[in-house]
Amino acid sequence: MADTDPQPSTSPQTPTSMSSPSLVELPSSSPISRASSPSNAVPTSQIPPFPLPRTSYRNPPRSSASEEPRMGDYFKRRRDLLDILKDLHSTGCPMECRLQYADTWSCKIFLRFHVDSTGTPLPHMREIPFGPTLFNTEDVERMLRRAQRAILRPDLDPSSFLDDSDLHVFGIPLTFSGNCVCVRVEGPNVPDLYFYDLPGIIANVGDGGNEADIRLVEELAKSYITKPNCIVLLVISCETDFENQGAGRLVLKDPALRQRTVGVLTKVDRIEFGASSKWVRILRGEENPLLHGWYCVKQPDLVQMQEGVSWEEARAAEAEFFTTVSPWADLERSHRARIGSGKLADRLGVILSDLVSEELPGIRKTVSTELNEISTKLRSMVPPKFNDPRKVVITLLRDFNKTLSKHIEGLPPSVSPKDPTDTTLTGLIHSLNQAFERFREKVHETAPQFRPWSSVQTVEQTLEQEMLDSAKQDDDAVGLGNTNNLHVDQVMDLAKRSRTRELPGNYPFSVKENLIVESVRQWGALAMECFEEVQEIVSRHVDRLIEDHFRKFAPGGLKEEVRAITQQQIRECAAATMEKIEGLCRSEHCPYTQNEHYFFAYRSKMLQRYKLIHQQSLSKSHLVTAMRAHNPSESRGMDENQWNYLNQAITALQNFGVSGVKAEDFAKLLPEDDLSPALEIMAEVRAYFQVAYKRFGDNVPKQIDADFVRGIDTGLDVALMTMDLSRDKCLEYLQEPVAIITERRELSGKKERLEAAQQKLSRFYDEQGL
């Protein structure tokens, strides 16, 4: 297929747009699978040469067929490439050849993937380079064969094909693939042109073949030939019955395709004896007529191609064959005008020229529109000029440092952040506070799990739940923590077993200390876990800021240099902070507090609560309930006698000058039993935990914020100034991305071609008086 539009399309079905006239060569394989009979496919070198008018770029359209350039010069310009491709046609994938004028010859090969191994479209089309740029035509054939193997073995890394190491990997390649090998050739004698080499249509598959290949190849052909402005070159092999060739059926059953199809009969030297009459009838248009008619050509056979037959020798042999071999030598003069590659080339030139003439207004408008778009884009891509590169780089560094300082100090979040994980939108400090809150909750879950009732005591489930709910007041860690449950009798047993030489009724401090350490020893891991989370949040946040500030300076190394210095600053602050956190954890291993007021108040509160629950477990729930439910102003829900007794007791104490007494305070007057020392131990341990947990839950986040979060900002401006800020290095830092430079160069080249095309179109319209 030849295409006069050099712009690639994003469509995976047709990799190149065909808004301009184009030609598709549609070969017909025999009913035998290509895998079993590759010689049945028409090689690319057998495509009859024809002149393609470069209306939109180089060659303005002619007013008549006689003005069309002869194919000899054109073919010489692409003969080397076609000689390379001629043995590569029998392949299971399309091959795109993109030719473009340039001062020096070069060839680049790409692999375009838009479907997976099952033919399912990929979410995004991928086009990857395959091997280095080639500057010698002798290297092209070997690299193309490797590229074809890479398309048919999508399970392997494409790089493994560059040195043929794939040949040592067991596996079964695909028979056909919709993915494409792209060949991009530039050179001084290369026209701006696209053409495609498609797999020949098959009617069935060989033993072990995939039936889906038949539809795959047919759909691939349809994706090209159904374009309304393309001319279809239907190549039919005369060595096989016409009815058995899929390409013929595909074209002739569609009336619209018949109107823009040129039929070509090839391999006429292989017609069976006595069977030539049916092919002559087709040539005359008596059977399977086409609007543009049928032509007959003879191409070199496989042996001649392997011997390297030249273009001139092949055409001379063709002319001799048609002038000496019957029935071709005996045809009427009108039909002899349809014999030979030269006649086919002339006719194709006329057809394409007429089609181009019809498309000229649209082509002219397209050229003008694209030229305006490219000019606008190039104006926005003017290379920056830096009179003082050092000043520019230093300003960039200072702006980044100021922005980072603002984020560390705290900025309000976006109202509706698109990415909830992006802390530059949700707020850095907000994310850190969430991490600190999770840390505080985890520390609180390590609270001692005391149960002020005996472990051997049988308690009704409802009563036990009531006691648990009571124990959770002001202590939501009860029943949720990571420490073992300890009942009052177990604490008492531990106290008794811990006695050494103490007087009766006294128990060593180590009992309380051990119970405290049971909880505190978990805090070190929780603190480090919190710090690691904060490190991750801050590092990711700083990386985003670096990306936002220095993204377009990545090619010159400025972004990576800033990232390296910032990461070093983060590592140093992290090391210092970790030492401080470890010190905080060590200090908590020895119980200590000067917060006497809070400690005594909470101990009294917990002791009173534990006693009430303990009495309730001893079947004194009615008394405990009365104390808790007492309301001095009314006796609702209480026994009236109990209400009167409690009111009288409170009034009597007030008369003695003891004020502020509540009913539940009478729990302290309840008779003590042998477990009272255990309740006191439990209350004191729990009270100390409350003091220490609040202290530790504040100190760790405070240390992390002061030494790590704020520490990153402290001294970073000085660290950034240690970079190499010489003029030459700053110029290197500020260089444009390669992608932008490449895009600008490509756009500039395209602009030159479009301007040339616009001038030639204008000249043509002036000459024609249009």
Coordinates of N, CA and C in Angstrom, one line a residue, residues 20-136:
S20 N -5.4 11.3 2.2 CA -4.9 11.6 0.8 C -5.1 10.2 0.1
P21 N -5.1 10.3 -1.3 CA -5.2 9.1 -2.1 C -4.0 8.1 -1.7
S22 N -4.4 6.8 -1.8 CA -3.4 5.8 -1.5 C -3.7 4.6 -2.3
L23 N -2.7 3.7 -2.3 CA -2.8 2.4 -3.0 C -2.5 1.3 -2.1
V24 N -3.4 0.3 -2.1 CA -3.2 -0.9 -1.3 C -3.0 -2.1 -2.2
E25 N -1.9 -2.8 -2.0 CA -1.7 -4.1 -2.7 C -2.3 -5.2 -1.9
L26 N -3.3 -5.9 -2.5 CA -4.0 -6.9 -1.8 C -3.6 -8.3 -2.4
P27 N -2.6 -9.0 -1.9 CA -2.2 -10.3 -2.5 C -3.2 -11.4 -2.1
S28 N -3.2 -12.4 -2.9 CA -4.1 -13.6 -2.6 C -3.2 -14.8 -2.4
S29 N -3.2 -15.3 -1.2 CA -2.5 -16.6 -1.0 C -3.4 -17.7 -1.5
S30 N -2.8 -18.9 -1.7 CA -3.6 -20.0 -2.1 C -4.4 -20.5 -1.0
P31 N -5.3 -21.5 -1.2 CA -6.1 -22.0 0.0 C -5.3 -22.7 1.0
I32 N -4.0 -23.0 0.7 CA -3.1 -23.6 1.6 C -2.6 -22.6 2.6
S33 N -2.4 -23.0 3.8 CA -1.9 -22.1 4.8 C -0.5 -21.6 4.4
R34 N -0.3 -20.3 4.8 CA 1.0 -19.7 4.5 C 2.1 -20.4 5.1
A35 N 1.8 -21.0 6.3 CA 2.9 -21.7 7.1 C 3.4 -22.9 6.3
S36 N 2.5 -23.5 5.5 CA 2.8 -24.7 4.8 C 3.3 -24.4 3.4
S37 N 3.0 -23.2 2.8 CA 3.3 -22.9 1.5 C 3.6 -21.5 1.3
P38 N 4.8 -21.0 1.8 CA 5.0 -19.6 1.7 C 5.2 -19.0 0.3
S39 N 5.5 -19.9 -0.6 CA 5.8 -19.4 -2.0 C 4.6 -18.9 -2.7
N40 N 3.4 -19.2 -2.1 CA 2.2 -18.8 -2.8 C 1.9 -17.3 -2.6
A41 N 2.5 -16.6 -1.6 CA 2.3 -15.2 -1.4 C 3.0 -14.4 -2.4
V42 N 2.5 -13.3 -2.8 CA 3.2 -12.4 -3.7 C 4.2 -11.6 -3.0
P43 N 5.5 -11.6 -3.4 CA 6.5 -10.9 -2.7 C 6.4 -9.4 -3.0
T44 N 6.9 -8.6 -2.1 CA 6.8 -7.1 -2.3 C 7.4 -6.7 -3.6
S45 N 8.5 -7.3 -4.0 CA 9.2 -6.9 -5.2 C 8.4 -7.0 -6.4
Q46 N 7.2 -7.8 -6.3 CA 6.4 -8.0 -7.5 C 5.3 -6.9 -7.6
I47 N 5.3 -6.0 -6.6 CA 4.3 -4.9 -6.8 C 4.7 -4.1 -8.0
P48 N 3.9 -4.0 -9.0 CA 4.3 -3.2 -10.2 C 4.6 -1.8 -9.9
P49 N 5.7 -1.3 -10.3 CA 6.1 0.1 -10.0 C 5.2 1.1 -10.7
F50 N 4.9 2.1 -10.0 CA 4.0 3.1 -10.5 C 4.4 4.5 -9.9
P51 N 4.1 5.6 -10.6 CA 4.4 6.9 -10.1 C 3.3 7.4 -9.2
L52 N 3.7 7.9 -8.0 CA 2.7 8.4 -7.1 C 2.9 9.9 -7.0
P53 N 1.9 10.7 -7.5 CA 2.1 12.1 -7.4 C 2.1 12.6 -6.0
R54 N 3.1 13.4 -5.6 CA 3.2 13.9 -4.3 C 2.5 15.3 -4.3
T55 N 1.2 15.3 -4.4 CA 0.5 16.6 -4.5 C 0.7 17.4 -3.3
S56 N 0.6 16.8 -2.2 CA 0.7 17.6 -0.9 C 2.1 17.9 -0.5
Y57 N 3.1 17.4 -1.2 CA 4.5 17.7 -0.8 C 5.4 18.0 -1.9
R58 N 5.7 17.1 -2.8 CA 6.7 17.4 -3.8 C 6.2 17.6 -5.2
N59 N 5.5 16.6 -5.7 CA 5.2 16.7 -7.1 C 3.7 17.2 -7.3
P60 N 3.5 18.3 -7.9 CA 2.2 18.8 -8.2 C 1.5 18.0 -9.2
P61 N 0.2 17.8 -9.1 CA -0.5 16.9 -10.0 C -0.5 17.4 -11.4
R62 N -0.4 16.5 -12.4 CA -0.4 16.8 -13.8 C -1.8 16.9 -14.3
S63 N -1.9 17.6 -15.4 CA -3.3 17.8 -16.0 C -3.7 16.6 -16.9
S64 N -2.7 15.8 -17.3 CA -3.0 14.6 -18.1 C -2.0 13.5 -17.8
A65 N -2.4 12.3 -18.2 CA -1.5 11.1 -18.0 C -0.2 11.2 -18.6
S66 N -0.1 11.9 -19.8 CA 1.1 12.0 -20.5 C 2.2 12.8 -19.8
E67 N 1.7 13.6 -18.8 CA 2.7 14.5 -18.1 C 3.2 13.8 -16.8
E68 N 2.7 12.6 -16.5 CA 3.1 11.9 -15.3 C 4.6 11.4 -15.5
P69 N 5.4 11.5 -14.5 CA 6.8 11.0 -14.6 C 6.9 9.5 -14.8
R70 N 7.8 9.0 -15.5 CA 8.0 7.6 -15.7 C 8.5 7.0 -14.4
M71 N 8.2 5.7 -14.3 CA 8.5 5.0 -13.0 C 10.0 4.7 -12.9
G72 N 10.8 4.7 -13.9 CA 12.2 4.3 -13.8 C 12.9 5.0 -12.7
D73 N 12.8 6.4 -12.7 CA 13.5 7.2 -11.7 C 13.0 6.9 -10.3
Y74 N 11.6 6.8 -10.3 CA 11.0 6.6 -8.9 C 11.5 5.2 -8.4
F75 N 11.4 4.2 -9.2 CA 11.7 2.9 -8.7 C 13.2 2.8 -8.3
K76 N 14.1 3.4 -9.0 CA 15.5 3.4 -8.6 C 15.7 4.0 -7.2
R77 N 14.8 4.9 -6.8 CA 14.9 5.5 -5.5 C 14.5 4.6 -4.4
R78 N 13.6 3.6 -4.7 CA 13.2 2.7 -3.6 C 13.6 1.3 -3.9
R79 N 14.4 1.0 -5.0 CA 14.7 -0.3 -5.4 C 15.5 -1.0 -4.3
D80 N 16.4 -0.3 -3.7 CA 17.2 -1.0 -2.6 C 16.4 -1.5 -1.5
L81 N 15.4 -0.7 -1.1 CA 14.6 -1.1 0.0 C 13.7 -2.3 -0.4
L82 N 13.1 -2.2 -1.6 CA 12.3 -3.3 -2.0 C 13.0 -4.6 -2.2
D83 N 14.3 -4.5 -2.7 CA 15.1 -5.7 -2.8 C 15.3 -6.3 -1.4
I84 N 15.4 -5.5 -0.4 CA 15.5 -6.1 1.0 C 14.2 -6.7 1.4
L85 N 13.1 -6.1 1.1 CA 11.8 -6.6 1.5 C 11.2 -7.7 0.7
K86 N 11.8 -8.0 -0.5 CA 11.1 -8.9 -1.4 C 11.1 -10.3 -0.8
D87 N 12.1 -10.7 0.0 CA 12.1 -12.0 0.6 C 11.4 -12.0 2.0
L88 N 10.9 -10.9 2.4 CA 10.3 -10.8 3.7 C 8.8 -10.8 3.7
H89 N 8.2 -10.8 2.5 CA 6.7 -10.7 2.4 C 6.0 -11.8 3.0
S90 N 6.5 -13.0 2.9 CA 5.8 -14.2 3.5 C 6.0 -14.2 5.0
T91 N 5.3 -13.2 5.6 CA 5.4 -13.1 7.1 C 4.0 -13.0 7.6
G92 N 3.9 -13.2 8.9 CA 2.6 -13.2 9.5 C 2.2 -11.9 10.1
C93 N 2.8 -10.8 9.8 CA 2.4 -9.5 10.3 C 2.6 -8.4 9.3
P94 N 1.8 -7.3 9.4 CA 2.0 -6.2 8.5 C 3.3 -5.5 8.6
M95 N 3.8 -4.9 7.5 CA 5.0 -4.1 7.6 C 4.8 -2.8 7.0
E96 N 5.0 -1.8 7.8 CA 4.8 -0.4 7.4 C 6.1 0.2 7.0
C97 N 6.2 0.8 5.8 CA 7.4 1.4 5.3 C 7.2 2.9 5.2
R98 N 7.9 3.7 5.9 CA 7.7 5.1 5.9 C 8.9 5.7 5.3
L99 N 8.8 6.3 4.2 CA 9.9 6.9 3.5 C 9.8 8.4 3.6
Q100 N 11.0 9.0 3.8 CA 11.0 10.5 3.9 C 12.4 11.0 3.4
Y101 N 12.3 12.2 2.8 CA 13.5 12.8 2.3 C 14.4 13.3 3.4
A102 N 15.7 13.1 3.2 CA 16.7 13.6 4.2 C 18.0 13.7 3.5
D103 N 19.0 14.4 4.1 CA 20.3 14.6 3.4 C 21.1 13.3 3.4
T104 N 21.0 12.5 4.5 CA 21.8 11.3 4.5 C 20.8 10.1 4.7
W105 N 21.3 8.9 4.3 CA 20.4 7.7 4.4 C 20.5 7.1 5.7
S106 N 19.4 6.7 6.3 CA 19.4 6.0 7.5 C 18.1 5.2 7.6
C107 N 18.0 4.2 8.5 CA 16.9 3.3 8.6 C 16.7 3.0 10.1
K108 N 15.5 3.2 10.6 CA 15.1 2.9 12.0 C 13.9 1.9 11.9
I109 N 14.0 1.0 12.8 CA 12.9 -0.1 12.9 C 12.2 0.0 14.3
F110 N 10.9 -0.1 14.2 CA 10.1 0.0 15.4 C 9.1 -1.2 15.4
L111 N 8.7 -1.6 16.6 CA 7.6 -2.6 16.8 C 6.4 -1.9 17.3
R112 N 5.3 -2.0 16.6 CA 4.1 -1.4 17.1 C 3.1 -2.5 17.6
F113 N 2.7 -2.4 18.9 CA 1.8 -3.3 19.5 C 0.5 -2.6 19.8
H114 N -0.6 -3.1 19.3 CA -1.9 -2.6 19.6 C -2.9 -3.7 20.0
V115 N -2.4 -5.0 19.9 CA -3.2 -6.1 20.3 C -2.3 -7.1 21.1
D116 N -2.9 -7.9 21.9 CA -2.2 -8.9 22.6 C -2.1 -10.2 21.8
S117 N -1.5 -11.3 22.4 CA -1.3 -12.5 21.6 C -2.7 -13.1 21.2
T118 N -3.8 -12.8 21.9 CA -5.1 -13.3 21.5 C -5.8 -12.4 20.5
G119 N -5.2 -11.3 20.2 CA -5.9 -10.4 19.3 C -6.8 -9.3 19.9
T120 N -6.8 -9.4 21.3 CA -7.6 -8.4 22.0 C -6.9 -7.0 22.0
P121 N -7.6 -5.9 21.7 CA -6.9 -4.6 21.7 C -6.3 -4.2 23.1
L122 N -5.2 -3.7 23.0 CA -4.5 -3.2 24.3 C -5.1 -1.8 24.7
P123 N -5.1 -1.5 25.9 CA -5.6 -0.2 26.4 C -4.9 1.0 25.7
H124 N -3.6 0.8 25.4 CA -2.8 1.9 24.8 C -1.8 1.2 23.8
M125 N -1.8 1.8 22.6 CA -0.8 1.4 21.6 C 0.6 1.7 22.0
R126 N 1.5 0.7 21.8 CA 2.9 0.9 22.2 C 3.7 0.8 20.9
E127 N 4.6 1.8 20.7 CA 5.6 1.7 19.6 C 7.0 1.8 20.2
I128 N 7.8 0.8 20.1 CA 9.1 0.8 20.8 C 10.2 0.6 19.7
P129 N 11.3 1.3 19.9 CA 12.4 1.1 19.0 C 13.0 -0.3 19.0
F130 N 13.4 -0.8 17.9 CA 14.0 -2.1 17.8 C 15.4 -2.0 17.2
G131 N 16.4 -2.1 18.1 CA 17.8 -2.0 17.6 C 18.2 -0.6 17.3
P132 N 19.5 -0.4 17.0 CA 20.0 1.0 16.7 C 19.6 1.5 15.3
T133 N 19.9 2.7 15.1 CA 19.7 3.3 13.8 C 20.7 2.7 12.8
L134 N 20.2 2.3 11.6 CA 21.1 1.6 10.7 C 21.5 2.6 9.6
F135 N 22.7 2.5 9.2 CA 23.3 3.4 8.1 C 23.8 2.6 6.9
N136 N 23.6 1.3 7.0 CA 24.1 0.4 5.9 C 22.9 -0.5 5.5

